[in-house]
PDB file of C-alpha atoms in Angstrom:
ATOM      1  CA  MET A   1     -13.040   7.231 -16.448  1.00 86.00           C
ATOM      2  CA  LYS A   2     -15.103   4.325 -15.185  1.00 92.00           C
ATOM      3  CA  PRO A   3     -15.848   2.410 -11.953  1.00 92.00           C
ATOM      4  CA  TRP A   4     -13.112   0.010 -10.787  1.00 91.00           C
ATOM      5  CA  THR A   5     -14.590  -3.500 -10.670  1.00 89.00           C
ATOM      6  CA  LEU A   6     -11.599  -5.828 -11.065  1.00 84.00           C
ATOM      7  CA  THR A   7     -10.632  -6.197  -7.405  1.00 88.00           C
ATOM      8  CA  LYS A   8     -12.348  -5.556  -4.109  1.00 89.00           C
ATOM      9  CA  LEU A   9     -11.197  -2.463  -2.237  1.00 93.00           C
ATOM     10  CA  PRO A  10     -12.218  -1.231   1.213  1.00 93.00           C
ATOM     11  CA  GLU A  11     -13.429   2.279   1.872  1.00 95.00           C
ATOM     12  CA  PRO A  12     -10.494   4.737   2.079  1.00 96.00           C
ATOM     13  CA  GLU A  13     -10.621   5.166   5.859  1.00 94.00           C
ATOM     14  CA  ASN A  14     -10.669   1.396   6.393  1.00 95.00           C
ATOM     15  CA  LEU A  15      -7.801   1.063   3.920  1.00 97.00           C
ATOM     16  CA  ARG A  16      -5.838   3.725   5.815  1.00 96.00           C
ATOM     17  CA  ARG A  17      -6.254   1.875   9.118  1.00 95.00           C
ATOM     18  CA  GLN A  18      -5.318  -1.408   7.437  1.00 96.00           C
ATOM     19  CA  MET A  19      -2.093   0.043   6.031  1.00 97.00           C
ATOM     20  CA  ILE A  20      -1.161   1.599   9.378  1.00 97.00           C
ATOM     21  CA  LEU A  21      -1.719  -1.751  11.135  1.00 97.00           C
ATOM     22  CA  LEU A  22       0.444  -3.580   8.606  1.00 98.00           C
ATOM     23  CA  ALA A  23       3.196  -0.972   8.995  1.00 98.00           C
ATOM     24  CA  VAL A  24       3.027  -1.388  12.787  1.00 97.00           C
ATOM     25  CA  MET A  25       3.353  -5.151  12.446  1.00 97.00           C
ATOM     26  CA  ASP A  26       6.359  -4.817  10.126  1.00 98.00           C
ATOM     27  CA  VAL A  27       8.081  -2.459  12.586  1.00 97.00           C
ATOM     28  CA  ILE A  28       7.597  -4.980  15.387  1.00 97.00           C
ATOM     29  CA  CYS A  29       8.722  -7.935  13.276  1.00 97.00           C
ATOM     30  CA  CYS A  30      11.754  -6.316  11.636  1.00 96.00           C
ATOM     31  CA  GLU A  31      14.282  -3.807  13.024  1.00 94.00           C
ATOM     32  CA  GLU A  32      15.698  -2.947   9.584  1.00 93.00           C
ATOM     33  CA  GLU A  33      13.445  -0.439   7.842  1.00 93.00           C
ATOM     34  CA  TRP A  34      14.814  -1.233   4.389  1.00 93.00           C
ATOM     35  CA  LEU A  35      13.681  -4.845   4.740  1.00 95.00           C
ATOM     36  CA  ARG A  36      10.089  -3.974   5.579  1.00 97.00           C
ATOM     37  CA  VAL A  37       7.393  -4.323   2.937  1.00 98.00           C
ATOM     38  CA  HIS A  38       4.676  -2.241   4.615  1.00 98.00           C
ATOM     39  CA  ARG A  39       5.432   1.329   5.669  1.00 97.00           C
ATOM     40  CA  TYR A  40       3.381   4.406   6.471  1.00 97.00           C
ATOM     41  CA  ASP A  41       4.396   8.063   6.394  1.00 96.00           C
ATOM     42  CA  PRO A  42       1.873  10.304   8.215  1.00 94.00           C
ATOM     43  CA  ASP A  43       3.798  13.460   7.265  1.00 93.00           C
ATOM     44  CA  PHE A  44       4.486  12.819   3.587  1.00 93.00           C
ATOM     45  CA  GLN A  45       3.169  16.226   2.485  1.00 91.00           C
ATOM     46  CA  PRO A  46       1.027  18.857   4.210  1.00 91.00           C
ATOM     47  CA  GLY A  47      -2.418  17.274   4.428  1.00 91.00           C
ATOM     48  CA  VAL A  48      -1.220  14.068   2.764  1.00 94.00           C
ATOM     49  CA  GLN A  49      -0.381  10.692   4.300  1.00 96.00           C
ATOM     50  CA  LEU A  50       1.322   7.891   2.373  1.00 96.00           C
ATOM     51  CA  GLY A  51       0.892   4.146   2.666  1.00 97.00           C
ATOM     52  CA  ILE A  52       3.636   2.073   1.044  1.00 97.00           C
ATOM     53  CA  VAL A  53       4.028  -1.510  -0.113  1.00 98.00           C
ATOM     54  CA  GLU A  54       7.420  -2.359  -1.650  1.00 96.00           C
ATOM     55  CA  ASN A  55       8.160  -6.048  -2.065  1.00 94.00           C
ATOM     56  CA  GLY A  56      11.885  -5.742  -2.784  1.00 90.00           C
ATOM     57  CA  ALA A  57      11.476  -7.214  -6.266  1.00 91.00           C
ATOM     58  CA  GLY A  58      10.815  -3.919  -8.054  1.00 91.00           C
ATOM     59  CA  ASP A  59       7.059  -3.805  -7.490  1.00 95.00           C
ATOM     60  CA  HIS A  60       5.284  -1.188  -5.419  1.00 96.00           C
ATOM     61  CA  LEU A  61       1.955   0.134  -4.223  1.00 96.00           C
ATOM     62  CA  TYR A  62       1.695   3.776  -3.161  1.00 97.00           C
ATOM     63  CA  VAL A  63      -1.520   5.002  -1.534  1.00 97.00           C
ATOM     64  CA  LEU A  64      -2.036   8.710  -0.954  1.00 97.00           C
ATOM     65  CA  PHE A  65      -4.624   9.752   1.629  1.00 97.00           C
ATOM     66  CA  THR A  66      -5.484  13.414   1.152  1.00 95.00           C
ATOM     67  CA  THR A  67      -8.087  15.899   2.315  1.00 93.00           C
ATOM     68  CA  ASP A  68      -9.801  15.468  -1.075  1.00 93.00           C
ATOM     69  CA  GLY A  69      -9.758  11.679  -1.335  1.00 96.00           C
ATOM     70  CA  CYS A  70      -7.510   8.696  -1.895  1.00 97.00           C
ATOM     71  CA  VAL A  71      -5.440   7.601  -4.896  1.00 97.00           C
ATOM     72  CA  ILE A  72      -3.673   4.255  -5.353  1.00 97.00           C
ATOM     73  CA  LYS A  73      -0.792   3.880  -7.806  1.00 96.00           C
ATOM     74  CA  GLY A  74       0.599   0.425  -8.417  1.00 96.00           C
ATOM     75  CA  PHE A  75       3.539  -0.845 -10.423  1.00 95.00           C
ATOM     76  CA  ASP A  76       4.003  -4.510 -11.336  1.00 93.00           C
ATOM     77  CA  HIS A  77       7.285  -4.717 -13.217  1.00 90.00           C
ATOM     78  CA  GLU A  78       6.145  -7.862 -15.048  1.00 87.00           C
ATOM     79  CA  SER A  79       2.866  -6.375 -16.270  1.00 87.00           C
ATOM     80  CA  PRO A  80       2.575  -5.780 -20.018  1.00 84.00           C
ATOM     81  CA  LEU A  81       1.172  -2.360 -19.089  1.00 86.00           C
ATOM     82  CA  SER A  82       4.537  -1.315 -17.669  1.00 83.00           C
ATOM     83  CA  PRO A  83       6.167   1.624 -19.460  1.00 80.00           C
ATOM     84  CA  HIS A  84       9.318  -0.492 -19.602  1.00 84.00           C
ATOM     85  CA  ALA A  85       7.484  -3.120 -21.675  1.00 76.00           C
ATOM     86  CA  GLN A  86       6.666  -0.652 -24.470  1.00 78.00           C
ATOM     87  CA  ASP A  87       8.738  -0.040 -27.594  1.00 75.00           C
ATOM     88  CA  GLU A  88       9.110   3.509 -26.336  1.00 80.00           C
ATOM     89  CA  TYR A  89       8.992   4.174 -22.584  1.00 83.00           C
ATOM     90  CA  GLU A  90       5.596   5.741 -21.835  1.00 85.00           C
ATOM     91  CA  VAL A  91       2.682   5.521 -19.439  1.00 88.00           C
ATOM     92  CA  TRP A  92      -0.049   3.268 -20.827  1.00 83.00           C
ATOM     93  CA  PRO A  93      -2.675   5.310 -22.737  1.00 88.00           C
ATOM     94  CA  GLY A  94      -5.592   6.334 -20.514  1.00 89.00           C
ATOM     95  CA  MET A  95      -3.917   5.256 -17.278  1.00 91.00           C
ATOM     96  CA  TYR A  96      -4.456   8.599 -15.526  1.00 94.00           C
ATOM     97  CA  GLU A  97      -7.456   9.651 -17.625  1.00 95.00           C
ATOM     98  CA  GLY A  98     -10.130  11.187 -15.406  1.00 95.00           C
ATOM     99  CA  LEU A  99      -7.936  11.360 -12.307  1.00 96.00           C
ATOM    100  CA  PRO A 100      -9.073  14.562 -10.544  1.00 95.00           C
ATOM    101  CA  ASP A 101      -6.552  17.385 -10.716  1.00 93.00           C
ATOM    102  CA  ASN A 102      -6.199  17.653  -6.930  1.00 92.00           C
ATOM    103  CA  LEU A 103      -5.302  13.970  -6.581  1.00 94.00           C
ATOM    104  CA  HIS A 104      -3.077  14.003  -9.661  1.00 93.00           C
ATOM    105  CA  SER A 105      -1.292  17.033  -8.262  1.00 92.00           C
ATOM    106  CA  ALA A 106      -0.566  15.163  -5.021  1.00 91.00           C
ATOM    107  CA  LEU A 107       1.093  12.422  -7.068  1.00 91.00           C
ATOM    108  CA  ARG A 108       3.084  14.773  -9.280  1.00 87.00           C
ATOM    109  CA  SER A 109       4.236  17.063  -6.460  1.00 84.00           C
ATOM    110  CA  SER A 110       6.188  14.197  -4.901  1.00 76.00           C
ATOM    111  CA  GLY A 111       8.844  14.571  -7.567  1.00 70.00           C
ATOM    112  CA  GLU A 112      10.671  11.299  -8.130  1.00 76.00           C
ATOM    113  CA  THR A 113       9.583   9.820  -4.785  1.00 78.00           C
ATOM    114  CA  LEU A 114       6.444   8.160  -6.140  1.00 88.00           C
ATOM    115  CA  GLU A 115       7.775   7.487  -9.644  1.00 87.00           C
ATOM    116  CA  THR A 116       4.545   8.604 -11.309  1.00 89.00           C
ATOM    117  CA  GLU A 117       5.585   7.235 -14.701  1.00 91.00           C
ATOM    118  CA  ASP A 118       6.230   3.770 -13.308  1.00 93.00           C
ATOM    119  CA  VAL A 119       2.586   2.724 -13.158  1.00 94.00           C
ATOM    120  CA  THR A 120       0.545  -0.277 -14.272  1.00 94.00           C
ATOM    121  CA  PHE A 121      -2.709   0.617 -12.539  1.00 94.00           C
ATOM    122  CA  CYS A 122      -4.209   3.628 -10.816  1.00 96.00           C
ATOM    123  CA  VAL A 123      -7.520   3.880  -8.950  1.00 97.00           C
ATOM    124  CA  TRP A 124      -9.007   6.642  -6.840  1.00 97.00           C
ATOM    125  CA  GLN A 125     -11.972   7.655  -4.745  1.00 97.00           C
ATOM    126  CA  GLU A 126     -12.885  11.269  -4.065  1.00 96.00           C
ATOM    127  CA  ASN A 127     -14.461  12.297  -0.784  1.00 92.00           C
ATOM    128  CA  GLY A 128     -18.226  11.932  -1.071  1.00 88.00           C
ATOM    129  CA  SER A 129     -18.007   9.437  -3.918  1.00 90.00           C
ATOM    130  CA  PRO A 130     -19.349   5.905  -3.327  1.00 90.00           C
ATOM    131  CA  GLU A 131     -17.067   4.234  -5.867  1.00 95.00           C
ATOM    132  CA  TRP A 132     -13.442   3.632  -6.710  1.00 97.00           C
ATOM    133  CA  MET A 133     -12.705   4.881 -10.215  1.00 96.00           C
ATOM    134  CA  CYS A 134     -10.016   4.283 -12.853  1.00 94.00           C
ATOM    135  CA  GLY A 135      -9.093   5.569 -16.277  1.00 92.00           C
ATOM    136  CA  GLU A 136     -10.219   4.135 -19.610  1.00 88.00           C
ATOM    137  CA  TRP A 137      -7.130   2.121 -20.479  1.00 82.00           C
ATOM    138  CA  ARG A 138      -6.884   1.979 -24.254  1.00 76.00           C
ATOM    139  CA  GLU A 139      -5.362  -0.485 -26.751  1.00 68.00           C
ATOM    140  CA  LEU A 140      -5.841  -3.475 -24.421  1.00 68.00           C
ATOM    141  CA  ASP A 141      -6.924  -5.693 -27.295  1.00 69.00           C
ATOM    142  CA  ARG A 142      -3.292  -6.274 -28.231  1.00 67.00           C
ATOM    143  CA  LEU A 143      -2.457  -7.833 -24.863  1.00 68.00           C
ATOM    144  CA  ASP A 144      -3.361 -10.936 -22.859  1.00 63.00           C
ATOM    145  CA  LYS A 145      -6.842 -10.149 -21.534  1.00 58.00           C
ATOM    146  CA  ARG A 146      -6.377 -10.961 -17.829  1.00 54.00           C
ATOM    147  CA  GLN A 147      -2.950  -9.327 -17.548  1.00 53.00           C
ATOM    148  CA  ALA A 148      -4.203  -6.278 -19.368  1.00 60.00           C
ATOM    149  CA  GLU A 149      -7.321  -5.999 -17.224  1.00 66.00           C
ATOM    150  CA  SER A 150      -5.623  -5.931 -13.856  1.00 81.00           C
ATOM    151  CA  GLY A 151      -2.276  -4.254 -14.487  1.00 87.00           C
ATOM    152  CA  GLY A 152      -0.982  -6.362 -11.596  1.00 89.00           C
ATOM    153  CA  ALA A 153      -3.589  -4.981  -9.173  1.00 93.00           C
ATOM    154  CA  ASP A 154      -4.726  -8.404  -7.960  1.00 92.00           C
ATOM    155  CA  PHE A 155      -1.100  -9.313  -7.223  1.00 93.00           C
ATOM    156  CA  LEU A 156      -0.101  -6.089  -5.450  1.00 95.00           C
ATOM    157  CA  LEU A 157      -3.309  -5.600  -3.490  1.00 95.00           C
ATOM    158  CA  SER A 158      -2.877  -9.117  -2.116  1.00 95.00           C
ATOM    159  CA  TYR A 159      -0.139  -7.655   0.140  1.00 97.00           C
ATOM    160  CA  LEU A 160      -2.856  -5.789   2.068  1.00 97.00           C
ATOM    161  CA  TYR A 161      -3.508  -8.619   4.507  1.00 97.00           C
ATOM    162  CA  GLU A 162      -6.898  -8.369   6.139  1.00 95.00           C
ATOM    163  CA  THR A 163      -6.609 -11.086   8.788  1.00 96.00           C
ATOM    164  CA  PRO A 164      -3.996 -11.994  11.437  1.00 97.00           C
ATOM    165  CA  GLU A 165      -3.757 -15.467   9.941  1.00 98.00           C
ATOM    166  CA  ASP A 166      -2.878 -14.169   6.474  1.00 97.00           C
ATOM    167  CA  TYR A 167      -0.293 -11.740   7.853  1.00 98.00           C
ATOM    168  CA  ILE A 168       1.354 -14.444   9.972  1.00 98.00           C
ATOM    169  CA  GLU A 169       1.587 -16.822   7.017  1.00 97.00           C
ATOM    170  CA  TRP A 170       3.269 -14.158   4.912  1.00 97.00           C
ATOM    171  CA  ALA A 171       5.573 -12.797   7.636  1.00 97.00           C
ATOM    172  CA  MET A 172       6.867 -16.237   8.642  1.00 97.00           C
ATOM    173  CA  ASP A 173       7.892 -16.836   5.053  1.00 96.00           C
ATOM    174  CA  TYR A 174       9.316 -13.356   4.410  1.00 96.00           C
ATOM    175  CA  PHE A 175      11.199 -12.290   7.556  1.00 95.00           C
ATOM    176  CA  SER A 176      14.230 -14.456   8.327  1.00 90.00           C
ATOM    177  CA  GLY A 177      14.961 -15.408  11.925  1.00 88.00           C
ATOM    178  CA  LEU A 178      11.476 -14.599  13.137  1.00 92.00           C
ATOM    179  CA  GLN A 179      10.047 -16.922  15.759  1.00 92.00           C
ATOM    180  CA  GLN A 180       6.560 -18.340  15.235  1.00 95.00           C
ATOM    181  CA  LEU A 181       4.193 -15.411  15.589  1.00 96.00           C
ATOM    182  CA  PRO A 182       1.544 -16.011  18.267  1.00 97.00           C
ATOM    183  CA  LEU A 183      -1.911 -15.808  16.753  1.00 97.00           C
ATOM    184  CA  GLY A 184      -3.480 -14.440  19.942  1.00 97.00           C
ATOM    185  CA  ALA A 185      -1.119 -11.465  20.204  1.00 96.00           C
ATOM    186  CA  VAL A 186      -1.435 -10.605  16.502  1.00 97.00           C
ATOM    187  CA  ARG A 187      -5.213 -10.869  16.792  1.00 97.00           C
ATOM    188  CA  ASP A 188      -5.089  -8.453  19.715  1.00 95.00           C
ATOM    189  CA  LEU A 189      -3.176  -5.903  17.661  1.00 95.00           C
ATOM    190  CA  PHE A 190      -5.474  -6.282  14.643  1.00 95.00           C
ATOM    191  CA  GLY A 191      -8.436  -5.972  16.973  1.00 93.00           C
ATOM    192  CA  GLY A 192      -7.327  -2.626  18.365  1.00 91.00           C
ATOM    193  CA  SER A 193      -5.653  -3.611  21.652  1.00 91.00           C
ATOM    194  CA  PRO A 194      -3.076  -1.094  22.948  1.00 91.00           C
ATOM    195  CA  VAL A 195       0.493  -1.780  21.840  1.00 93.00           C
ATOM    196  CA  THR A 196       2.428  -2.394  25.055  1.00 93.00           C
ATOM    197  CA  ASP A 197       5.835  -3.745  26.014  1.00 93.00           C
ATOM    198  CA  GLY A 198       4.160  -7.062  26.659  1.00 94.00           C
ATOM    199  CA  LEU A 199       2.474  -7.191  23.257  1.00 95.00           C
ATOM    200  CA  ILE A 200       5.701  -6.373  21.409  1.00 95.00           C
ATOM    201  CA  THR A 201       7.569  -9.004  23.421  1.00 95.00           C
ATOM    202  CA  ALA A 202       4.879 -11.588  22.742  1.00 96.00           C
ATOM    203  CA  ILE A 203       5.084 -10.944  18.992  1.00 96.00           C
ATOM    204  CA  ASN A 204       8.875 -10.604  18.737  1.00 96.00           C
ATOM    205  CA  PRO A 205      10.907 -11.236  21.927  1.00 96.00           C
ATOM    206  CA  GLN A 206      14.128 -10.142  20.167  1.00 94.00           C
ATOM    207  CA  ARG A 207      12.815  -6.692  19.251  1.00 95.00           C
ATOM    208  CA  ASP A 208      14.430  -3.623  20.828  1.00 95.00           C
ATOM    209  CA  ARG A 209      11.303  -2.248  22.486  1.00 94.00           C
ATOM    210  CA  PRO A 210      12.411   1.378  23.117  1.00 95.00           C
ATOM    211  CA  GLN A 211      13.509   1.669  19.502  1.00 95.00           C
ATOM    212  CA  ALA A 212      10.259   0.091  18.318  1.00 95.00           C
ATOM    213  CA  PHE A 213       8.164   2.530  20.350  1.00 94.00           C
ATOM    214  CA  LYS A 214      10.204   5.441  18.986  1.00 94.00           C
ATOM    215  CA  GLU A 215       9.357   4.350  15.433  1.00 94.00           C
ATOM    216  CA  LEU A 216       5.755   3.523  16.277  1.00 95.00           C
ATOM    217  CA  LYS A 217       4.875   6.737  18.137  1.00 93.00           C
ATOM    218  CA  LYS A 218       3.103   8.581  15.325  1.00 93.00           C
ATOM    219  CA  LEU A 219       1.489   5.443  13.904  1.00 94.00           C
ATOM    220  CA  LEU A 220       0.004   4.518  17.267  1.00 92.00           C
ATOM    221  CA  GLU A 221      -1.300   8.049  17.694  1.00 91.00           C
ATOM    222  CA  LEU A 222      -3.109   7.713  14.361  1.00 90.00           C
ATOM    223  CA  LEU A 223      -4.651   4.396  15.380  1.00 85.00           C
ATOM    224  CA  ASN A 224      -5.733   5.714  18.773  1.00 80.00           C
ATOM    225  CA  GLN A 225      -7.180   8.926  17.382  1.00 62.00           C
ATOM    226  CA  ASN A 226      -8.891   7.167  14.451  1.00 53.00           C
ATOM    227  CA  THR A 227      -9.343  10.582  12.842  1.00 48.00           C
ATOM    228  CA  GLN A 228      -9.739  11.662   9.229  1.00 50.00           C
ATOM    229  CA  ILE A 229      -6.921  13.389   7.333  1.00 50.00           C
TER     230      ILE A 229
END
C-alpha cells in the first residue's frame, strides 16, 4: 500500500459531516429518495455508518465510517480500471492490497449492497493514522496514464461539494422544478444553523415539511451531537 496523493481528501470526521450535510440538503430539495444523489445511512451496520453518492448514471461512491477508521470505495463505469472493461471480469490487480482486514470486512459483510467487485478506486484511513492510503495498483503501464492514476476518483469526489455556492450550482442543474435556492439559507445550513420549518421553507417552499423532518430526524441528531462513531 502507499499514501493517496492524487486528490485532496478531508479528515474522516470532516468528511462524515460533509456527507451528512449534503444528504440533508438533498432531502430538503427532493421528496423522491430514488432521485437523490447524496444519502446517508447512520444505521448501516452495528458500529458502521454509510455515506452514499449515486449519480444515476451507474457511478457510485460508498464511504464507510467505522469504529476502526474510514474506507472509500468508488466506481466510475467509464474508467479503464473497471472490472467490466477487462477481458475477464475481475477487480483491478492491487486495488484492495493493504486494506486492513477490519475495514475490508466491513465492505465484504454488506453482501451485494456495496458491490465490492465494482470498484475503480479504494482509499482508507485508519484511526490514529495521519494519511489516506491506497493499494499498489499494478499493470497501469498499459493504460492511459491520467485515467489509470485516478480510477475516476477526481470525477466522483467532485460530488462532495464543500461550499453552498457549489452545491447550489449543481442542484439547480440536477433537480427539476426546483426554485432558485437562496444562498443565505443554504449558507446557514452549511454553517451549522438549526434546521427549522422556516429554513426548509426558505430553501424549498414546495417541500412537505413534516415528511422532511421525519426523514431528517436521525441526520440532524448526528449533526447536533457531532460525535464520533
